[in-house]
Short mmCIF file of C-alpha atoms in Angstrom, two decimals:
data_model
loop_
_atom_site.label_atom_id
_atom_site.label_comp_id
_atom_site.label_asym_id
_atom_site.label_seq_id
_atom_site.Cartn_x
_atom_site.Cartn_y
_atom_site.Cartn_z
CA UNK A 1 0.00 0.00 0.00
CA UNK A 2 1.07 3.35 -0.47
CA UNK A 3 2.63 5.34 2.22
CA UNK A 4 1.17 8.96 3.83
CA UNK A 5 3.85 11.24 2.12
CA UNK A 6 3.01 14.27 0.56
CA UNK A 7 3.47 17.52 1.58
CA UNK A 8 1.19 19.57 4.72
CA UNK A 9 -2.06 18.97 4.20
CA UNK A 10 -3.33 22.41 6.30
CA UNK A 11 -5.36 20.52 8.85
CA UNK A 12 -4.59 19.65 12.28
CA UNK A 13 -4.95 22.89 14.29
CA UNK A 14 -7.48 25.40 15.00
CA UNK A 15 -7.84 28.12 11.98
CA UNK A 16 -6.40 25.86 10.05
CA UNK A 17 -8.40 26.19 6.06
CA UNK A 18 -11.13 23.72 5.75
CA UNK A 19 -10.15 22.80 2.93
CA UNK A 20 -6.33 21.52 2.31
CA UNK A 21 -4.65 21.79 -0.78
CA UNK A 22 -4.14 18.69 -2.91
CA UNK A 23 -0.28 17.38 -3.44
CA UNK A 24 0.80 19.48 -6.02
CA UNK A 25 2.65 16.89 -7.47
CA UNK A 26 -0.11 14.44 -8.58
CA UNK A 27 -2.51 17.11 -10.14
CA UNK A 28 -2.78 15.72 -13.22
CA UNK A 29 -4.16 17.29 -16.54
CA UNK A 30 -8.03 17.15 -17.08
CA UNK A 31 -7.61 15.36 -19.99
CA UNK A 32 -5.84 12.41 -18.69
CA UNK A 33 -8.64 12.09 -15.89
CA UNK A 34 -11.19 12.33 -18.55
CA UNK A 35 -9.39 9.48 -21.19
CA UNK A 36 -10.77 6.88 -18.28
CA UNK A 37 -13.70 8.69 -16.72
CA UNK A 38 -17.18 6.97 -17.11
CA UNK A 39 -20.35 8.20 -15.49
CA UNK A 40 -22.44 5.22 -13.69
CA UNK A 41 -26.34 5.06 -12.47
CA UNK A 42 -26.51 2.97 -9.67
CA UNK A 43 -30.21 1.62 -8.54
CA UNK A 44 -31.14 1.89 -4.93
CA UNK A 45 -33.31 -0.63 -3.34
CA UNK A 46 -34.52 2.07 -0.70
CA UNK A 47 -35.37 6.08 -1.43
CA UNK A 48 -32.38 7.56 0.35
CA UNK A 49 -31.69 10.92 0.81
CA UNK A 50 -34.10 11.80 -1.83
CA UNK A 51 -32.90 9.32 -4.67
CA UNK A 52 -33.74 6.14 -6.16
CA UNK A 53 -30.65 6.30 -8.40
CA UNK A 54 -27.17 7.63 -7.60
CA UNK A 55 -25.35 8.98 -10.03
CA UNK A 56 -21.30 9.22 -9.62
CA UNK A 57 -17.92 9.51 -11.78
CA UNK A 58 -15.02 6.97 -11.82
CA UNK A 59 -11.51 7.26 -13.18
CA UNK A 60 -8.60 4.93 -13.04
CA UNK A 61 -4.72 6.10 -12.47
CA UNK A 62 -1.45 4.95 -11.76
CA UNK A 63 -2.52 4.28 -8.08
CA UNK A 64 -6.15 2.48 -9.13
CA UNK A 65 -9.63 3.71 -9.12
CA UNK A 66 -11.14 7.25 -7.76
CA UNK A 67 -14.70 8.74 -7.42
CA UNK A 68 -16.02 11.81 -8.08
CA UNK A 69 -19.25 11.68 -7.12
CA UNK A 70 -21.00 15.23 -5.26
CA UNK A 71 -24.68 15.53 -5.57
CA UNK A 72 -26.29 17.29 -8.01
CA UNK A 73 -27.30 20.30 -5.96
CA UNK A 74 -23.61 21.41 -4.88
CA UNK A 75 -21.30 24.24 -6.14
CA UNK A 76 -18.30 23.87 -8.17
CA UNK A 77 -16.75 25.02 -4.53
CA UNK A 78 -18.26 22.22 -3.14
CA UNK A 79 -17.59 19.93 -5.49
CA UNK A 80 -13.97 20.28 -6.22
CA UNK A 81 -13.16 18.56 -3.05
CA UNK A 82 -14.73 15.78 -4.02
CA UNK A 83 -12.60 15.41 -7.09
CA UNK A 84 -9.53 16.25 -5.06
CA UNK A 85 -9.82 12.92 -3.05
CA UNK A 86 -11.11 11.08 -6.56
CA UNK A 87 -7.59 12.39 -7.58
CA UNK A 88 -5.83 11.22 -4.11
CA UNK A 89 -7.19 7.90 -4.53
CA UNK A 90 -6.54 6.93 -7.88
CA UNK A 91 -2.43 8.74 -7.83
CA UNK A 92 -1.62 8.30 -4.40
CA UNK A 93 -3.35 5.21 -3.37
CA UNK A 94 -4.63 4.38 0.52
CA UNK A 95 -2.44 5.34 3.77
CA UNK A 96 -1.00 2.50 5.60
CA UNK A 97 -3.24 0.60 7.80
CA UNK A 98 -3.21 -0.17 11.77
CA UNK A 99 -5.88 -2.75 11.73
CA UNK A 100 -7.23 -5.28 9.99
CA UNK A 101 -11.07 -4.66 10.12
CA UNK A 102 -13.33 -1.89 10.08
CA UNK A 103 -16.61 -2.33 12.64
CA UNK A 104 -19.96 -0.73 10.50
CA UNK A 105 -23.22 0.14 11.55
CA UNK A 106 -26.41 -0.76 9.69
CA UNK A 107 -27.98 2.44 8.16
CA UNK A 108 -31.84 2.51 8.37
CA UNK A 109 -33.45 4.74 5.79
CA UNK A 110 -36.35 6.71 6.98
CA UNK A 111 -38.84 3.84 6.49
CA UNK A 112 -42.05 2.62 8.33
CA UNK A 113 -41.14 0.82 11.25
CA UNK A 114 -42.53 -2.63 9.65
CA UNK A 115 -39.78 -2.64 7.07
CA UNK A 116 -37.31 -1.90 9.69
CA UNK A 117 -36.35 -5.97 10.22
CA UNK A 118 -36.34 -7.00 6.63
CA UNK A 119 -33.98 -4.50 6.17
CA UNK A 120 -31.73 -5.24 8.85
CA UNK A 121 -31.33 -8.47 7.82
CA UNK A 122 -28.77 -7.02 5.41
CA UNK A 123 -26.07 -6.37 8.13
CA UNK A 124 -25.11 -9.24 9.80
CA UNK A 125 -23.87 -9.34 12.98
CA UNK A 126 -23.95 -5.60 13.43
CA UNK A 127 -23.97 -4.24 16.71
CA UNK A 128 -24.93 -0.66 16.00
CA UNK A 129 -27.54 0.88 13.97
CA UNK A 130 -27.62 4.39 12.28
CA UNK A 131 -31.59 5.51 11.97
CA UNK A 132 -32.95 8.54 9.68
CA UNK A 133 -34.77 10.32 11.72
CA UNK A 134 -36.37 14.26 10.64
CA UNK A 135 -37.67 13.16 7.38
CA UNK A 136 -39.74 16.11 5.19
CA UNK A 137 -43.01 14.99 5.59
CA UNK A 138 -42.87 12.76 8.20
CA UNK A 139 -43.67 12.57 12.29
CA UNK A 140 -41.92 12.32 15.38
CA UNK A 141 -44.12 9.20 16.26
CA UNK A 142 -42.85 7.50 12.97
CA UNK A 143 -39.55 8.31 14.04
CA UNK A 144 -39.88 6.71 17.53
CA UNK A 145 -41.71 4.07 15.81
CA UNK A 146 -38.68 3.48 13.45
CA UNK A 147 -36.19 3.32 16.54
CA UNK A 148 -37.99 1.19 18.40
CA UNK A 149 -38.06 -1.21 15.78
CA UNK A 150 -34.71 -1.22 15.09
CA UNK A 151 -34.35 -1.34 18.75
CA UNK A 152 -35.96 -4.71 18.40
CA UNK A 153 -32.81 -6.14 16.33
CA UNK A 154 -30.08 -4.37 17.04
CA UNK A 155 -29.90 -2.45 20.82
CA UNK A 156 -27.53 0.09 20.13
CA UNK A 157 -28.74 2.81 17.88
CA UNK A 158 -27.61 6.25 16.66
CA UNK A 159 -29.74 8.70 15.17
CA UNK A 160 -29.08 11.40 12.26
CA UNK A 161 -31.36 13.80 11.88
CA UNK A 162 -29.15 15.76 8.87
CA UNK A 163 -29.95 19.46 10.44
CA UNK A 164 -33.76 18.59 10.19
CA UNK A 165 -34.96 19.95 13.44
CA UNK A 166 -34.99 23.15 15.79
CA UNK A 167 -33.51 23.57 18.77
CA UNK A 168 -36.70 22.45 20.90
CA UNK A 169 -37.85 19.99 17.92
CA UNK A 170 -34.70 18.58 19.10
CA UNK A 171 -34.39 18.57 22.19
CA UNK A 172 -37.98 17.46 22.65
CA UNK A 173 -37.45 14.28 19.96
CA UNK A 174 -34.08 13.23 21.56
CA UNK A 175 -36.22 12.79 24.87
CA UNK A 176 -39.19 11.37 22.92
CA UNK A 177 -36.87 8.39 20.86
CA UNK A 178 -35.08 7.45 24.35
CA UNK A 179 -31.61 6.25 24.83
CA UNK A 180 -29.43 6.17 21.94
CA UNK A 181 -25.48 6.27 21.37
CA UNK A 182 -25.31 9.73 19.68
CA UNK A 183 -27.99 12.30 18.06
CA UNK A 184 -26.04 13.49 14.76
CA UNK A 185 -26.54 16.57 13.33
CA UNK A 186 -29.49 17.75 14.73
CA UNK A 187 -29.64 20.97 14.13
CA UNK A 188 -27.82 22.79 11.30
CA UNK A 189 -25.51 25.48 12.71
CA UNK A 190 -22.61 24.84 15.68
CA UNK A 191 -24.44 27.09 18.08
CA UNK A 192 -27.59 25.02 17.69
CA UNK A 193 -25.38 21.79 18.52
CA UNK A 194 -24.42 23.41 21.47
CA UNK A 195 -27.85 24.23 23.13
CA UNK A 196 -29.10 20.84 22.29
CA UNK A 197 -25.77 19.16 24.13
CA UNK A 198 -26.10 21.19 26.81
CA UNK A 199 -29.99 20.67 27.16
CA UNK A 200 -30.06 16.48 26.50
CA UNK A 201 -27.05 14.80 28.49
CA UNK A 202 -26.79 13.06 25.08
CA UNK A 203 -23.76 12.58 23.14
CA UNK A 204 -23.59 14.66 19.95
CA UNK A 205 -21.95 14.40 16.47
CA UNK A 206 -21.27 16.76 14.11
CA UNK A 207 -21.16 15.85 10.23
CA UNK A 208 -22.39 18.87 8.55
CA UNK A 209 -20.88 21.49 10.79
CA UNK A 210 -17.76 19.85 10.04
CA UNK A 211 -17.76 19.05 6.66
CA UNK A 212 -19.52 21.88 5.26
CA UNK A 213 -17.65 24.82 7.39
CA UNK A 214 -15.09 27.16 7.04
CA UNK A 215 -13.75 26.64 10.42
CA UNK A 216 -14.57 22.60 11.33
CA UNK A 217 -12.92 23.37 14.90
CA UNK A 218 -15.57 25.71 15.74
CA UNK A 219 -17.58 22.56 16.91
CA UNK A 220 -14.76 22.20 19.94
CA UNK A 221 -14.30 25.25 20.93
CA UNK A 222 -17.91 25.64 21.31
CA UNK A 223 -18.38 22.14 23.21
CA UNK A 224 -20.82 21.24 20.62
CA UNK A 225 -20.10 18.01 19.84
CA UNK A 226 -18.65 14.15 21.52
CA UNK A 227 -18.40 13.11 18.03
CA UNK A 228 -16.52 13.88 14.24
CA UNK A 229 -18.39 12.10 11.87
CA UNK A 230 -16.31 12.62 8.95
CA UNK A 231 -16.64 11.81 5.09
CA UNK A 232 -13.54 11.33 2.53
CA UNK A 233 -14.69 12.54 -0.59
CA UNK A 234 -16.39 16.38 1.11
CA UNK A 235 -13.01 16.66 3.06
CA UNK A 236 -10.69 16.23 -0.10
CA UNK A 237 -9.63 12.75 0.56
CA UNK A 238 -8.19 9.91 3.10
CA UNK A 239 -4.68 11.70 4.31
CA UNK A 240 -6.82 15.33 4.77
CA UNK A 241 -9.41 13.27 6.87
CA UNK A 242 -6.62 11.35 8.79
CA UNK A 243 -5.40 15.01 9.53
CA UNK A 244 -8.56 16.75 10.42
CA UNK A 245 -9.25 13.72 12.78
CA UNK A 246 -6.10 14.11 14.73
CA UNK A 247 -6.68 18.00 15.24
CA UNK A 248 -10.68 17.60 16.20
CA UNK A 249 -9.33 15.32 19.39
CA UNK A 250 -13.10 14.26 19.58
CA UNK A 251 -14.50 10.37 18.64
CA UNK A 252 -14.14 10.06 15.08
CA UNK A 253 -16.71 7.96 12.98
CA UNK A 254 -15.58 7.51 9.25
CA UNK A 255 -18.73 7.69 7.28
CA UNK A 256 -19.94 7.24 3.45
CA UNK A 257 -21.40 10.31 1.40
CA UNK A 258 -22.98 7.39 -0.70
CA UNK A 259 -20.70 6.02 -2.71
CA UNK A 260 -19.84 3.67 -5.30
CA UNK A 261 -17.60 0.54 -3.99
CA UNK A 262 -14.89 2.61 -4.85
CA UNK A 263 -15.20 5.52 -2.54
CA UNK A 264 -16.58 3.23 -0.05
CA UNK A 265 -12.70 1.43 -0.48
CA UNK A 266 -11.67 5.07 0.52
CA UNK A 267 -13.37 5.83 3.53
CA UNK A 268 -12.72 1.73 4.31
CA UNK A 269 -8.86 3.00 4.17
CA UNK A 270 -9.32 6.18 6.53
CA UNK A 271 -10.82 4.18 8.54
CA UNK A 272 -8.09 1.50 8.93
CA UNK A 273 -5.34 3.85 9.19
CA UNK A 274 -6.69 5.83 12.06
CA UNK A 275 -4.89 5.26 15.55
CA UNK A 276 -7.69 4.96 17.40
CA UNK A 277 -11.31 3.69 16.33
CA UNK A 278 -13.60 3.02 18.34
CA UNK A 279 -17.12 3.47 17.26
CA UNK A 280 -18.91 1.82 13.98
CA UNK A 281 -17.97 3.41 11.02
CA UNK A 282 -20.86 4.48 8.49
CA UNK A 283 -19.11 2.55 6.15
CA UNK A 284 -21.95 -0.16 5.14
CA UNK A 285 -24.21 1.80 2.43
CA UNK A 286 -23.26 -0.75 -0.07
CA UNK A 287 -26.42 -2.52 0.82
CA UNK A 288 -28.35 0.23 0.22
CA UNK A 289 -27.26 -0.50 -4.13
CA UNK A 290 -29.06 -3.14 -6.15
CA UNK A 291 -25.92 -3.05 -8.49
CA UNK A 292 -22.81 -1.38 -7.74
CA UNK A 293 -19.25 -1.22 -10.46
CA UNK A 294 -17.68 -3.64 -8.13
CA UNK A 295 -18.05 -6.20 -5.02
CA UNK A 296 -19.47 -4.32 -2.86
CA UNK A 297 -18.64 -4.05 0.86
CA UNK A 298 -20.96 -6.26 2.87
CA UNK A 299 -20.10 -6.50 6.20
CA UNK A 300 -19.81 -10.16 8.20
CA UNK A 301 -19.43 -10.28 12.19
CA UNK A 302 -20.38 -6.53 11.98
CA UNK A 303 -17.40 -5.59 9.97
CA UNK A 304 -15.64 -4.89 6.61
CA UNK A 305 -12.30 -5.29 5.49
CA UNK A 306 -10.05 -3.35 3.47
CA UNK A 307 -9.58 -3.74 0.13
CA UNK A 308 -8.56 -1.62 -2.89
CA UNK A 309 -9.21 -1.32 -6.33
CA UNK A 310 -5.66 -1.15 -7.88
CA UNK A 311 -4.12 -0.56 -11.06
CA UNK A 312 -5.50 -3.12 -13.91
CA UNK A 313 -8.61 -3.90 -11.78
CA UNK A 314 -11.52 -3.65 -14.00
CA UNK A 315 -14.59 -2.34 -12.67
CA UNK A 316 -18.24 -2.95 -14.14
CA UNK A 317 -18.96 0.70 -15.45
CA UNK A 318 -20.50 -0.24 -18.80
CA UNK A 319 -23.53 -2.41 -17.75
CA UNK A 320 -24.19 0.82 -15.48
CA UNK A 321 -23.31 3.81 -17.56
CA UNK A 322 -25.35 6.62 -17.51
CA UNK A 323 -27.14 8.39 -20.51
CA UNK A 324 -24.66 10.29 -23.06
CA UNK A 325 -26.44 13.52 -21.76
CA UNK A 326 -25.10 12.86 -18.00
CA UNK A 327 -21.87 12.11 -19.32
CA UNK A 328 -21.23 15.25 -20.86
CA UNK A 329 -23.02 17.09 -18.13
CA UNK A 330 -20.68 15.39 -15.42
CA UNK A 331 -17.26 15.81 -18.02
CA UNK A 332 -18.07 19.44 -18.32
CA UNK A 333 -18.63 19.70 -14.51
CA UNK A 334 -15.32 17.66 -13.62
CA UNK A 335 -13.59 20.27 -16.02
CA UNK A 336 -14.89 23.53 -14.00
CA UNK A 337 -13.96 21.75 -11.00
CA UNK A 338 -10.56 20.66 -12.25
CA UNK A 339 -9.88 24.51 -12.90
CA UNK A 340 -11.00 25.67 -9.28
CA UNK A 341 -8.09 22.69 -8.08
CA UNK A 342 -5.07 23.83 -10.18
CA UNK A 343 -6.17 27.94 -9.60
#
């Protein structure tokens, strides 16, 4: 495996930039990325996060397969660190490992609570389950309904309500759902996080006030969260992540923004290489794909292993390639984003 050279990465301290420049050395031209670069449409079996289909970009080089794969609705801002760690991945490879396994949580979709089982029975031999909870459109009941059925199957559960709820919305669901490991995310902004700690006694992660801010180490200094939950592709890829992890000093949970099996072998990596681990990773979306461009990482005992798609490995892009109007839409979109990198 490749080793964590490179120059600084930017993380690691407070003020540090949010987002850390990409090794000079292995930018390469856009034209190179886009000789291998094929567009895939993968089918969910669940509605998740608003899709039935995710759409994502892969590209082989010297160091294997990367992803480039941020949703539809982001900026070119947004987006370009998403290609950075596509670029990471497939010229620098994965960081070293420390461990051999990864633990995962099952991920429950914002379903009715009589689905919850069937769809557990996906993840075997997890020990922790991650529940949607906040859902447009739906209830607090069905959310205590959904966590109680998980509940049923698997006793520790997390909940994620992606910034869905108000201050007292959250405060008064946290007490409503009961004892869980961590409420993540919910509220949107670090102050927010803060009341809702302070107000709960229950542990709280940040994802989106990490991942999306200018400053991620606001969320310490204002005692806002227990937990990092942290995503590869948003943060520019695995050795910024490893960084941003040391400097947070909170419980880090390496999480999937969705991804093919390929960014999935990414945050797998991170994962592995980080001293210390010890919460479920949300690394176990694979499940959530009918098809996927490779194996895709089903966990066994409640975890995965790590494994990387190399140089020469092919991957099954052409039985899922997307229309020829979403490949030029996502070429022209890797170009503008491939501009904002090398300015």
């Amino acid at each position: 495996m490749a080793n964590t050279g490179g120059d600084s990465l930017g993380f690691g301290r407070p003020g540090a930039r949010a987002v850390p420049r990409l090794f000079p050395a292995v930018i390469p031209d856009v034209e190179e990325l886009l000789q291998t670069a094929v567009v895939v449409r993968l089918p969910m079996r669940t509605r998740f996060r608003g899709l039935t289909a995710r759409e994502t970009m892969v590209f082989a080089g010297p160091a294997g397969w990367g992803e480039f794969g941020p949703f539809i609705e982001y900026d070119d801002a947004e987006a370009a660190s998403w290609l950075r760690a596509g670029v990471e991945a497939a010229y620098l490879g994965p960081p070293d490992p420390v461990r051999e396994t990864v633990p995962v949580n099952a991920t429950v979709p914002a379903v009715p609570a009589d689905e919850v089982a069937g769809l557990l029975r996906r993840y075997p031999g997890a020990g922790t389950a991650k529940v949607k909870v906040a859902e447009p459109g739906q209830t607090l009941d069905d959310d205590v309904a959904r966590v109680a059925a998980t509940r049923e199957v698997i006793g520790r559960v997390r909940i994620d309500a992606n910034g869905g709820w108000t201050v007292d919305e959250a405060i008064a669901a946290i007490r409503a759902i009961g004892d869980v490991e961590y409420a993540e995310q919910p509220c949107r902004t670090v102050e927010e996080l803060a009341a809702v700690r302070r107000a709960v006694g229950v542990p709280i992660a940040a994802d989106e006030s990490i991942r999306k801010a200018d400053d991620p180490f606001r969320v310490v200094a204002a005692e806002a969260a227990d937990v990092a939950v942290v995503k590869v592709a948003p943060l520019g890829g695995m050795r910024a992540t490893l960084e941003l992890a040391d400097g947070l000093g909170l419980d880090i949970v390496v999480s999937s923004a969705l991804d093919s099996a390929v960014g999935i072998a990414a945050g797998v990596a991170t994962a592995a290489a980080l001293p210390r681990l010890d919460l479920a990773c949300g690394l176990g979306t694979g499940s959530l794909f009918t098809a996927d461009v490779a194996p895709p990482f089903l966990m066994h005992d409640g975890v995965v292993e790590p494994r990387w798609f190399g140089p020469g490995r092919a991957l099954d892009v052409a039985a899922h390639a997307a229309p020829p109007d979403r490949q030029r839409w996502w070429r022209e979109r890797l170009r503008r984003c491939h501009r904002l990198l090398r300015n």
